[in-house]
Tab-separated table of C-alpha atoms and ligand atoms in Angstrom:
chain	number	residue	atom	x	y	z
A	1	MET	CA	92.055	123.657	91.556
A	2	ALA	CA	92.472	125.933	94.571
A	3	ASN	CA	91.813	124.531	98.022
A	4	THR	CA	89.341	127.363	98.579
A	5	ASP	CA	87.110	126.019	95.777
A	6	THR	CA	83.752	124.566	96.636
A	7	VAL	CA	81.257	122.228	95.024
A	8	GLU	CA	77.716	123.490	95.010
A	9	ILE	CA	74.807	121.113	95.465
A	10	LYS	CA	71.174	122.057	95.282
A	11	ILE	CA	68.538	120.220	97.280
A	12	GLY	CA	65.077	121.668	96.621
A	13	ASP	CA	65.500	125.398	96.777
A	14	LYS	CA	68.484	125.248	99.140
A	15	THR	CA	72.100	125.446	97.994
A	16	PHE	CA	74.907	123.843	99.980
A	17	LEU	CA	78.606	124.408	99.477
A	18	LEU	CA	80.891	121.424	99.909
A	19	PRO	CA	84.585	122.115	100.469
A	20	ALA	CA	86.669	120.829	97.563
A	21	PHE	CA	90.318	119.987	97.230
A	22	ALA	CA	92.677	118.480	94.687
A	23	GLY	CA	95.479	115.939	94.857
A	24	THR	CA	99.031	116.297	93.542
A	25	TYR	CA	97.892	115.705	89.963
A	26	ASP	CA	94.724	117.766	90.305
A	27	GLU	CA	92.420	114.822	91.032
A	28	LYS	CA	89.383	116.643	92.286
A	29	ALA	CA	87.443	115.716	95.402
A	30	ALA	CA	84.318	117.083	97.037
A	31	ASP	CA	84.554	116.701	100.804
A	32	ILE	CA	81.209	115.295	101.928
A	33	SER	CA	82.168	114.679	105.562
A	34	LYS	CA	79.512	117.161	106.777
A	35	LEU	CA	76.908	116.315	104.118
A	36	LEU	CA	74.656	114.217	106.338
A	37	ALA	CA	74.750	116.650	109.228
A	38	GLU	CA	74.064	119.672	107.012
A	39	THR	CA	71.664	118.269	104.420
A	40	GLY	CA	70.229	114.997	105.768
A	41	PHE	CA	71.550	113.240	102.648
A	42	VAL	CA	74.164	110.518	102.361
A	43	THR	CA	75.876	109.597	99.104
A	44	TYR	CA	75.159	106.220	97.495
A	45	ASP	CA	78.152	104.672	95.767
A	46	ILE	CA	77.901	100.921	95.500
A	47	GLY	CA	81.322	99.290	95.206
A	48	TYR	CA	82.988	102.634	96.097
A	49	LYS	CA	83.452	103.448	92.409
A	50	ASN	CA	83.446	107.199	93.069
A	51	THR	CA	84.603	107.366	96.650
A	52	ALA	CA	88.054	108.318	97.906
A	53	THR	CA	88.385	106.897	101.401
A	54	THR	CA	91.584	108.639	102.406
A	55	ARG	CA	94.258	111.182	101.471
A	56	SER	CA	97.339	109.087	100.867
A	57	THR	CA	100.953	109.902	99.996
A	58	ILE	CA	102.023	106.364	99.153
A	59	THR	CA	100.880	105.427	95.649
A	60	PHE	CA	99.507	107.288	92.644
A	61	ILE	CA	97.684	105.668	89.723
A	62	ASP	CA	96.486	107.397	86.572
A	63	GLY	CA	94.239	104.715	85.170
A	64	ASP	CA	93.481	106.554	81.910
A	65	VAL	CA	97.119	106.944	80.973
A	66	GLY	CA	98.263	103.718	82.656
A	67	THR	CA	100.801	105.080	85.122
A	68	LEU	CA	101.712	103.870	88.592
A	69	GLU	CA	104.069	105.617	90.994
A	70	HIS	CA	105.175	104.916	94.553
A	71	ARG	CA	106.000	108.093	96.438
A	72	GLY	CA	106.564	109.731	93.052
A	73	TYR	CA	108.824	107.077	91.526
A	74	PRO	CA	107.461	105.434	88.332
A	75	ILE	CA	106.964	101.685	88.668
A	76	GLU	CA	109.030	101.050	85.514
A	77	GLN	CA	112.086	102.703	87.098
A	78	LEU	CA	111.613	100.883	90.383
A	79	ALA	CA	111.175	97.524	88.607
A	80	ASP	CA	114.274	98.062	86.433
A	81	GLN	CA	116.590	99.709	88.939
A	82	ALA	CA	115.551	99.174	92.544
A	83	SER	CA	115.567	96.087	94.735
A	84	TYR	CA	112.450	94.864	96.549
A	85	LEU	CA	114.060	95.844	99.860
A	86	GLU	CA	114.585	99.407	98.640
A	87	VAL	CA	110.933	99.557	97.580
A	88	MET	CA	109.852	98.219	100.980
A	89	HIS	CA	111.905	100.971	102.614
A	90	LEU	CA	110.414	103.551	100.266
A	91	LEU	CA	106.854	102.529	101.084
A	92	LEU	CA	107.401	102.289	104.816
A	93	HIS	CA	109.896	105.052	105.507
A	94	GLU	CA	108.848	107.371	102.648
A	95	THR	CA	112.341	107.625	101.106
A	96	LEU	CA	114.630	105.443	99.050
A	97	PRO	CA	117.294	104.287	101.523
A	98	THR	CA	120.902	105.402	101.551
A	99	GLN	CA	123.383	102.508	101.653
A	100	ALA	CA	123.641	102.872	105.443
A	101	GLN	CA	119.848	102.935	105.826
A	102	LEU	CA	119.522	99.864	103.627
A	103	GLU	CA	122.054	98.002	105.770
A	104	ALA	CA	120.201	99.028	108.934
A	105	PHE	CA	116.917	97.902	107.343
A	106	LYS	CA	118.409	94.500	106.478
A	107	GLU	CA	119.722	94.147	110.022
A	108	ALA	CA	116.321	94.975	111.474
A	109	LEU	CA	114.751	92.308	109.249
A	110	ASN	CA	117.388	89.735	110.184
A	111	ALA	CA	116.892	90.497	113.867
A	112	HIS	CA	113.159	89.764	113.549
A	113	ALA	CA	113.374	86.646	111.351
A	114	GLY	CA	112.582	83.147	112.571
A	115	LEU	CA	109.129	81.626	112.765
A	116	PRO	CA	107.994	80.147	116.096
A	117	ALA	CA	108.158	76.317	115.971
A	118	GLY	CA	104.432	76.261	116.790
A	119	ILE	CA	103.623	77.789	113.388
A	120	TYR	CA	105.003	74.695	111.676
A	121	THR	CA	103.016	72.445	114.043
A	122	LEU	CA	99.928	74.508	113.276
A	123	LEU	CA	100.447	74.151	109.512
A	124	ASP	CA	100.876	70.404	109.933
A	125	ALA	CA	97.570	70.207	111.803
A	126	LEU	CA	95.564	71.876	109.027
A	127	PRO	CA	93.570	69.713	106.591
A	128	ASP	CA	95.404	68.810	103.379
A	129	GLU	CA	92.553	70.332	101.362
A	130	ILE	CA	92.970	73.860	102.755
A	131	HIS	CA	93.882	76.464	100.133
A	132	PRO	CA	97.335	78.043	100.676
A	133	MET	CA	95.589	81.408	101.216
A	134	GLY	CA	93.625	79.807	104.063
A	135	MET	CA	96.933	78.692	105.577
A	136	LEU	CA	98.328	82.194	105.191
A	137	SER	CA	95.386	83.744	106.955
A	138	VAL	CA	95.602	81.214	109.816
A	139	VAL	CA	99.333	81.869	110.230
A	140	MET	CA	98.860	85.645	110.315
A	141	ASN	CA	96.268	85.372	113.069
A	142	ALA	CA	98.331	82.790	114.961
A	143	LEU	CA	101.387	85.078	114.974
A	144	SER	CA	99.461	87.511	117.155
A	145	GLY	CA	99.334	84.728	119.770
A	146	TYR	CA	103.110	84.426	119.760
A	147	HIS	CA	103.436	88.195	120.132
A	148	PRO	CA	100.558	89.196	122.412
A	149	GLU	CA	102.230	92.552	123.067
A	150	ALA	CA	101.092	93.415	119.507
A	151	GLU	CA	97.649	94.127	120.975
A	152	ASP	CA	99.310	97.444	121.653
A	153	SER	CA	100.556	97.943	118.085
A	154	TRP	CA	98.103	100.788	117.496
A	155	ALA	CA	99.142	102.724	120.578
A	156	ASN	CA	102.808	101.921	121.096
A	157	PRO	CA	105.287	102.856	118.304
A	158	GLU	CA	107.982	100.490	119.545
A	159	VAL	CA	105.593	97.531	119.514
A	160	ARG	CA	104.265	98.716	116.149
A	161	TRP	CA	107.700	98.693	114.498
A	162	ASP	CA	108.494	95.357	116.095
A	163	ALA	CA	105.370	93.834	114.512
A	164	ILE	CA	106.106	95.528	111.158
A	165	TYR	CA	109.657	94.168	110.961
A	166	ARG	CA	108.591	90.741	112.199
A	167	LEU	CA	105.918	90.389	109.532
A	168	LEU	CA	108.203	91.528	106.728
A	169	ALA	CA	111.098	89.403	107.986
A	170	ASN	CA	108.953	86.280	108.242
A	171	MET	CA	106.935	86.511	105.046
A	172	PRO	CA	109.501	84.516	102.993
A	173	ALA	CA	109.557	81.784	105.653
A	174	ILE	CA	105.746	81.770	105.907
A	175	THR	CA	105.304	81.480	102.130
A	176	ALA	CA	107.921	78.746	101.850
A	177	ALA	CA	106.437	76.849	104.813
A	178	ILE	CA	102.972	76.962	103.218
A	179	TYR	CA	104.417	75.601	99.987
A	180	ARG	CA	106.342	72.819	101.731
A	181	ARG	CA	103.343	71.916	103.907
A	182	SER	CA	101.102	71.620	100.867
A	183	GLN	CA	103.700	69.507	99.047
A	184	LYS	CA	104.343	67.453	102.231
A	185	LEU	CA	108.046	68.328	102.112
A	186	PRO	CA	110.262	68.896	105.182
A	187	TYR	CA	110.638	72.558	106.174
A	188	VAL	CA	113.900	74.403	105.437
A	189	ALA	CA	115.260	76.801	108.069
A	190	TYR	CA	115.969	80.505	107.540
A	191	ASP	CA	119.640	81.234	106.780
A	192	PRO	CA	120.777	84.655	108.071
A	193	SER	CA	123.724	84.676	105.655
A	194	LEU	CA	121.423	84.863	102.620
A	195	ASP	CA	119.687	87.933	101.204
A	196	TYR	CA	115.906	88.270	101.470
A	197	VAL	CA	114.836	86.766	98.142
A	198	SER	CA	117.586	84.099	98.023
A	199	ASN	CA	116.555	83.037	101.501
A	200	PHE	CA	113.028	82.584	100.243
A	201	LEU	CA	114.158	80.469	97.272
A	202	ASN	CA	116.328	78.380	99.559
A	203	MET	CA	113.472	77.796	102.026
A	204	MET	CA	111.166	76.921	99.106
A	205	PHE	CA	113.344	74.747	96.915
A	206	GLY	CA	116.502	74.108	98.922
A	207	LYS	CA	118.521	75.887	96.227
A	208	ILE	CA	119.072	79.387	94.879
A	209	ASP	CA	119.056	80.387	91.252
A	210	LYS	CA	120.328	83.869	90.324
A	211	VAL	CA	117.916	84.296	87.396
A	212	ALA	CA	115.004	83.155	89.551
A	213	ALA	CA	116.045	85.516	92.374
A	214	GLU	CA	116.171	88.511	90.013
A	215	ALA	CA	112.847	87.680	88.392
A	216	LEU	CA	111.205	87.205	91.749
A	217	ASP	CA	112.595	90.456	93.107
A	218	THR	CA	110.982	92.268	90.156
A	219	LEU	CA	107.645	90.482	90.578
A	220	LEU	CA	107.585	91.394	94.264
A	221	ILE	CA	108.236	95.059	93.405
A	222	LEU	CA	105.409	95.021	90.865
A	223	HIS	CA	102.967	93.795	93.504
A	224	ALA	CA	104.216	95.932	96.400
A	225	ASP	CA	101.336	98.400	96.574
A	226	HIS	CA	98.335	99.476	94.533
A	227	GLU	CA	96.602	102.169	96.563
A	228	GLN	CA	93.055	101.443	97.788
A	229	ASN	CA	92.406	98.042	96.169
A	230	CYS	CA	90.038	95.597	97.897
A	231	SER	CA	92.582	93.925	100.209
A	232	THR	CA	94.317	97.186	101.135
A	233	SER	CA	90.980	98.821	101.860
A	234	THR	CA	90.174	95.780	103.981
A	235	VAL	CA	93.428	96.140	105.917
A	236	ARG	CA	92.603	99.812	106.498
A	237	MET	CA	89.002	99.123	107.416
A	238	VAL	CA	89.830	96.334	109.852
A	239	GLY	CA	92.812	98.311	111.169
A	240	SER	CA	90.546	101.274	111.858
A	241	SER	CA	89.001	99.213	114.675
A	242	HIS	CA	92.494	99.363	116.292
A	243	VAL	CA	92.870	95.591	116.171
A	244	ASN	CA	96.522	94.459	116.118
A	245	LEU	CA	98.578	94.549	112.911
A	246	TYR	CA	98.652	90.747	112.444
A	247	ALA	CA	94.849	90.539	112.503
A	248	SER	CA	94.534	93.453	110.061
A	249	ILE	CA	96.928	91.737	107.646
A	250	ALA	CA	95.051	88.422	108.029
A	251	ALA	CA	91.900	90.266	106.926
A	252	GLY	CA	93.758	91.613	103.889
A	253	CYS	CA	94.849	88.060	103.004
A	254	ASN	CA	91.233	86.905	103.055
A	255	ALA	CA	90.200	89.735	100.744
A	256	LEU	CA	93.078	88.986	98.370
A	257	TRP	CA	92.098	85.312	98.189
A	258	GLY	CA	89.006	86.048	96.057
A	259	PRO	CA	89.080	85.303	92.298
A	260	LEU	CA	88.099	88.890	91.520
A	261	HIS	CA	91.222	90.108	93.331
A	262	GLY	CA	94.517	88.252	93.985
A	263	GLY	CA	92.998	84.895	93.103
A	264	ALA	CA	92.811	86.061	89.492
A	265	ASN	CA	96.420	85.056	88.757
A	266	GLN	CA	95.535	81.440	89.552
A	267	GLU	CA	92.412	81.730	87.367
A	268	VAL	CA	94.466	83.056	84.429
A	269	LEU	CA	96.857	80.135	84.505
A	270	GLU	CA	94.000	77.650	84.800
A	271	MET	CA	92.291	79.336	81.846
A	272	LEU	CA	95.458	79.197	79.699
A	273	GLU	CA	95.935	75.545	80.588
A	274	ALA	CA	92.306	74.754	79.699
A	275	ILE	CA	92.730	76.497	76.314
A	276	ARG	CA	95.901	74.516	75.689
A	277	LEU	CA	94.163	71.228	76.504
A	278	ASP	CA	91.383	72.222	74.103
A	279	GLY	CA	93.839	72.610	71.208
A	280	GLY	CA	95.095	76.159	71.855
A	281	ASP	CA	92.708	77.946	69.494
A	282	THR	CA	92.844	81.517	70.846
A	283	GLU	CA	90.415	82.906	68.237
A	284	LYS	CA	87.791	80.457	69.475
A	285	TYR	CA	88.205	81.706	73.048
A	286	ILE	CA	88.150	85.353	72.004
A	287	ALA	CA	84.803	84.620	70.321
A	288	LYS	CA	83.572	82.838	73.460
A	289	ALA	CA	84.608	85.821	75.609
A	290	LYS	CA	82.524	88.109	73.375
A	291	ASP	CA	79.481	85.844	73.451
A	292	LYS	CA	77.247	87.001	76.298
A	293	ALA	CA	75.476	83.631	76.398
A	294	ASP	CA	78.780	81.812	76.941
A	295	PRO	CA	79.907	81.493	80.585
A	296	PHE	CA	83.585	81.729	79.539
A	297	ARG	CA	85.348	84.834	80.898
A	298	LEU	CA	88.690	86.098	79.683
A	299	MET	CA	90.627	86.275	82.940
A	300	GLY	CA	93.458	88.786	83.411
A	301	PHE	CA	91.855	91.450	81.206
A	302	GLY	CA	90.352	94.707	82.407
A	303	HIS	CA	90.777	96.565	85.669
A	304	ARG	CA	88.581	98.775	87.812
A	305	VAL	CA	91.079	101.647	87.644
A	306	TYR	CA	93.134	101.088	84.486
A	307	LYS	CA	91.361	102.006	81.286
A	308	ASN	CA	94.656	101.483	79.521
A	309	TYR	CA	97.411	98.861	79.673
A	310	ASP	CA	98.287	98.057	83.306
A	311	PRO	CA	101.906	99.332	83.531
A	312	ARG	CA	102.832	96.329	85.684
A	313	ALA	CA	101.634	93.944	82.960
A	314	ARG	CA	103.835	95.775	80.472
A	315	VAL	CA	106.908	95.261	82.681
A	316	ILE	CA	106.070	91.599	83.331
A	317	LYS	CA	105.502	90.925	79.645
A	318	LYS	CA	108.985	92.279	78.942
A	319	TYR	CA	110.406	89.838	81.503
A	320	VAL	CA	108.523	86.739	80.354
A	321	ASP	CA	110.727	85.987	77.332
A	322	LYS	CA	113.916	86.970	79.168
A	323	VAL	CA	113.186	84.757	82.196
A	324	LEU	CA	112.039	81.775	80.152
A	325	ASP	CA	115.070	82.142	77.888
A	326	GLU	CA	117.511	82.359	80.761
A	327	LEU	CA	115.906	79.429	82.548
A	328	HIS	CA	115.809	77.466	79.237
A	329	ILE	CA	112.082	76.860	79.562
A	330	GLU	CA	109.640	76.530	76.703
A	331	ASP	CA	106.115	77.066	77.891
A	332	PRO	CA	103.250	76.519	75.427
A	333	LEU	CA	101.091	78.801	77.593
A	334	VAL	CA	103.218	81.812	76.589
A	335	GLU	CA	102.144	81.545	72.957
A	336	ILE	CA	98.523	81.124	74.010
A	337	ALA	CA	98.742	84.198	76.275
A	338	LYS	CA	100.377	86.290	73.547
A	339	GLY	CA	97.841	85.062	70.999
A	340	LEU	CA	94.954	86.044	73.261
A	341	GLU	CA	96.511	89.404	73.954
A	342	SER	CA	97.165	90.357	70.340
A	343	ALA	CA	93.730	89.117	69.224
A	344	ALA	CA	92.053	91.105	71.991
A	345	LEU	CA	94.067	94.273	71.411
A	346	SER	CA	93.108	94.323	67.752
A	347	ASP	CA	89.431	93.609	68.396
A	348	SER	CA	87.119	96.589	68.836
A	349	TYR	CA	85.035	94.645	71.384
A	350	PHE	CA	87.942	94.695	73.844
A	351	VAL	CA	89.398	98.045	72.758
A	352	ASP	CA	86.054	99.873	73.066
A	353	ARG	CA	85.515	98.381	76.516
A	354	LYS	CA	89.091	99.272	77.441
A	355	LEU	CA	89.857	95.684	78.356
A	356	PHE	CA	93.643	95.496	78.470
A	357	PRO	CA	95.871	92.878	80.146
A	358	ASN	CA	96.361	93.458	83.860
A	359	VAL	CA	99.093	92.396	86.281
A	360	ASP	CA	97.630	88.908	86.659
A	361	PHE	CA	97.794	88.082	82.968
A	362	TYR	CA	101.512	87.333	82.650
A	363	SER	CA	102.649	87.014	86.282
A	364	GLY	CA	101.532	83.370	86.546
A	365	ILE	CA	103.681	82.394	83.572
A	366	ILE	CA	106.778	83.618	85.401
A	367	TYR	CA	105.736	82.013	88.694
A	368	ARG	CA	105.229	78.760	86.821
A	369	ALA	CA	108.674	79.069	85.215
A	370	LEU	CA	110.132	79.505	88.701
A	371	GLY	CA	108.525	76.216	89.779
A	372	ILE	CA	105.822	77.791	91.911
A	373	PRO	CA	102.594	75.766	91.820
A	374	VAL	CA	99.426	77.458	90.595
A	375	ASN	CA	97.625	77.299	93.945
A	376	LEU	CA	100.480	79.282	95.546
A	377	PHE	CA	100.223	82.215	93.097
A	378	THR	CA	97.923	84.237	95.325
A	379	VAL	CA	100.225	83.711	98.300
A	380	MET	CA	103.019	85.104	96.096
A	381	PHE	CA	100.820	88.134	95.429
A	382	ALA	CA	100.337	88.541	99.193
A	383	PHE	CA	104.100	88.175	99.715
A	384	GLY	CA	104.699	91.100	97.361
A	385	ARG	CA	101.770	93.148	98.688
A	386	LEU	CA	102.723	92.890	102.360
A	387	PRO	CA	104.804	96.117	102.526
A	388	GLY	CA	101.964	97.966	100.815
A	389	TRP	CA	99.372	96.693	103.287
A	390	ILE	CA	101.631	97.580	106.189
A	391	SER	CA	102.454	101.057	104.860
A	392	GLN	CA	98.767	101.768	104.319
A	393	TRP	CA	97.934	100.536	107.824
A	394	LYS	CA	100.759	102.704	109.197
A	395	GLU	CA	99.449	105.722	107.302
A	396	LEU	CA	95.960	105.111	108.691
A	397	ARG	CA	97.527	105.043	112.155
A	398	GLU	CA	99.546	108.214	111.544
A	399	HIS	CA	96.445	110.034	110.308
A	400	ASN	CA	94.578	108.632	113.306
A	401	GLU	CA	91.635	108.010	110.997
A	402	PRO	CA	88.302	107.198	112.679
A	403	ILE	CA	86.770	103.720	112.672
A	404	ASN	CA	85.377	102.970	109.196
A	405	ARG	CA	81.627	102.768	109.401
A	406	PRO	CA	79.758	103.268	106.116
A	407	ARG	CA	76.034	104.012	106.012
A	408	GLN	CA	73.333	102.211	104.033
A	409	ILE	CA	69.966	102.977	102.554
A	410	TYR	CA	67.486	100.619	104.180
A	411	MET	CA	65.040	99.169	101.603
A	412	GLY	CA	63.408	96.442	103.722
A	413	GLU	CA	60.077	96.120	105.524
A	414	ALA	CA	58.773	99.010	107.584
A	415	THR	CA	58.016	98.402	111.284
A	416	ARG	CA	55.520	95.572	111.882
A	417	ASP	CA	54.355	93.476	114.838
A	418	TYR	CA	55.804	90.102	115.762
A	419	THR	CA	53.509	87.180	114.820
A	420	PRO	CA	53.478	84.120	117.106
A	421	ILE	CA	54.616	81.004	115.179
A	422	ALA	CA	51.173	79.320	115.326
A	423	GLN	CA	49.601	82.276	113.543
A	424	ARG	CA	52.087	82.431	110.642
A	425	GLU	CA	50.823	81.449	107.227
A	426	SER	CA	52.757	78.660	105.570
B	501	LIG	C1	95.901	95.082	92.784
B	501	LIG	O1	97.081	95.171	92.470
B	501	LIG	O2	95.526	95.124	93.970
B	501	LIG	C2	94.887	94.808	91.707
B	501	LIG	O3	95.310	95.300	90.491
B	501	LIG	C3	93.485	95.208	92.065
B	501	LIG	C4	93.185	96.666	92.237
B	501	LIG	O4	94.033	97.536	92.247
B	501	LIG	O5	91.974	96.973	92.355
C-alpha cells in the first residue's frame, strides 16, 4: 500500500477521503484524525477492537500466523538465545547491546539498585489480606515519593533515565519483598555481586539455582512486551497526562491485576488444581467449557489478537518438561494441562473458534515448579512486562503524543429541569 493511498467514505451524497498508510508488514490503517472536524462523525469501536492508537516500532504481532517480534527479532530466537537484560536493552535502546553496551547497562542498573528502607516499612504496614498486585501498585506510587524529582520525568531526559534505570534495577527487589512480606519472612538484601536474575532468586529464596535462573530468564523474556495490550495501553494513556513514570507504571500494574489480563495465569493454575481435586477428568471439563449453561470457563485459551497458537505458549510448553525434569519435579497439573490442550486442539468447538493456548496456560506450571506461590504469578508477569511498559511510555514521550481523550456517544436523557426532592415520585 502506498502512503499516498486514501480510504473513501461516503456520508449522504458527500465523499470524504481519509489518508491511509501501511505498517512494515502492510497492516493497513485509515487515518481518522480529522474525521470529526471534516465530517461531524466519530468512529465507534467498543473495546478498541479495530483501533490502532499509535505508530510503534517496538513490537510486531501477526495474530493470524502466531508470530511475535521485538524490533524485528522473533520471540523464539530471543527466548532461546538472548538474555533478559539484552531484551531489556533492545526494547529500551532499540538495538541488541554490544558486550561493552551490556556491561554499561548492567552498571547503570547496579548504580540504581537498592530500595529505600521506607518501602519495607510500608509493606509491613499493609493488611495481610492485600493481594500482591495491590502491594506492587502501592510500592510503585510510593517510589515517586522517594524520588520527587521524577515529577519532571516527562520533561527532563536525565531525570527520565534515572527513573527508568531505578525501576528496572529495583523490580527484582520489589517482587522479592512482596513475596517475603506475604509469607511473613525476613527481607533479603540486594547483592551487587550477583547477576540480575540470580539476585532476584537470592532475595526471594535466599539461594540461587542455575536451572531456576535460566528458566526464569526465559519467562521474563516471553513477557517483556506485547504491544498495545490493556496494561500497556493504560501506561500510555496515564502517561499521556504527563504524570511521572512511577505513577504511570502503577496504573499499568492495576490494569494487569485483572483476571482478563495478567491475573489469568493465577486463574489457570487455580482451574488446573480444581480439576485435579475433582479427579482430573479433562474430558469432563472440556464438555463443561462447551456447555453455555455451565459457568465453567477454560482459562488460558484464546486471545484477542492471536487466532493461532500464541508463540510464547509454544516456547513455554517446550520448557515445561525440561524445567520439571531438571528440577526433579513431578507435577500432576502438567498432565491435566496437556490433556486439556490436546482435547481442545482436536475438538472443532475450540478449533473453529480459534481458541488456542495462550501465554498464561503453561507459565504458571513453571512458576509453581520454581516455588513461586500462585498469588504472586501476576507480579511475576509485571516483573517481566516492566521493560515493555517503560519502552512504550518512552516512545509515547518521544512521539510527544497528545493527552489520550476518547469520545463517547451519549445515549442518556435529554436536557430536563431539576425537580425539588419533595416533588419527586417515589
Ligand atoms: C499480554 O501479554 O499482555 C497478553 O497476552 C494480553 C494481550 O496482549 O492483550
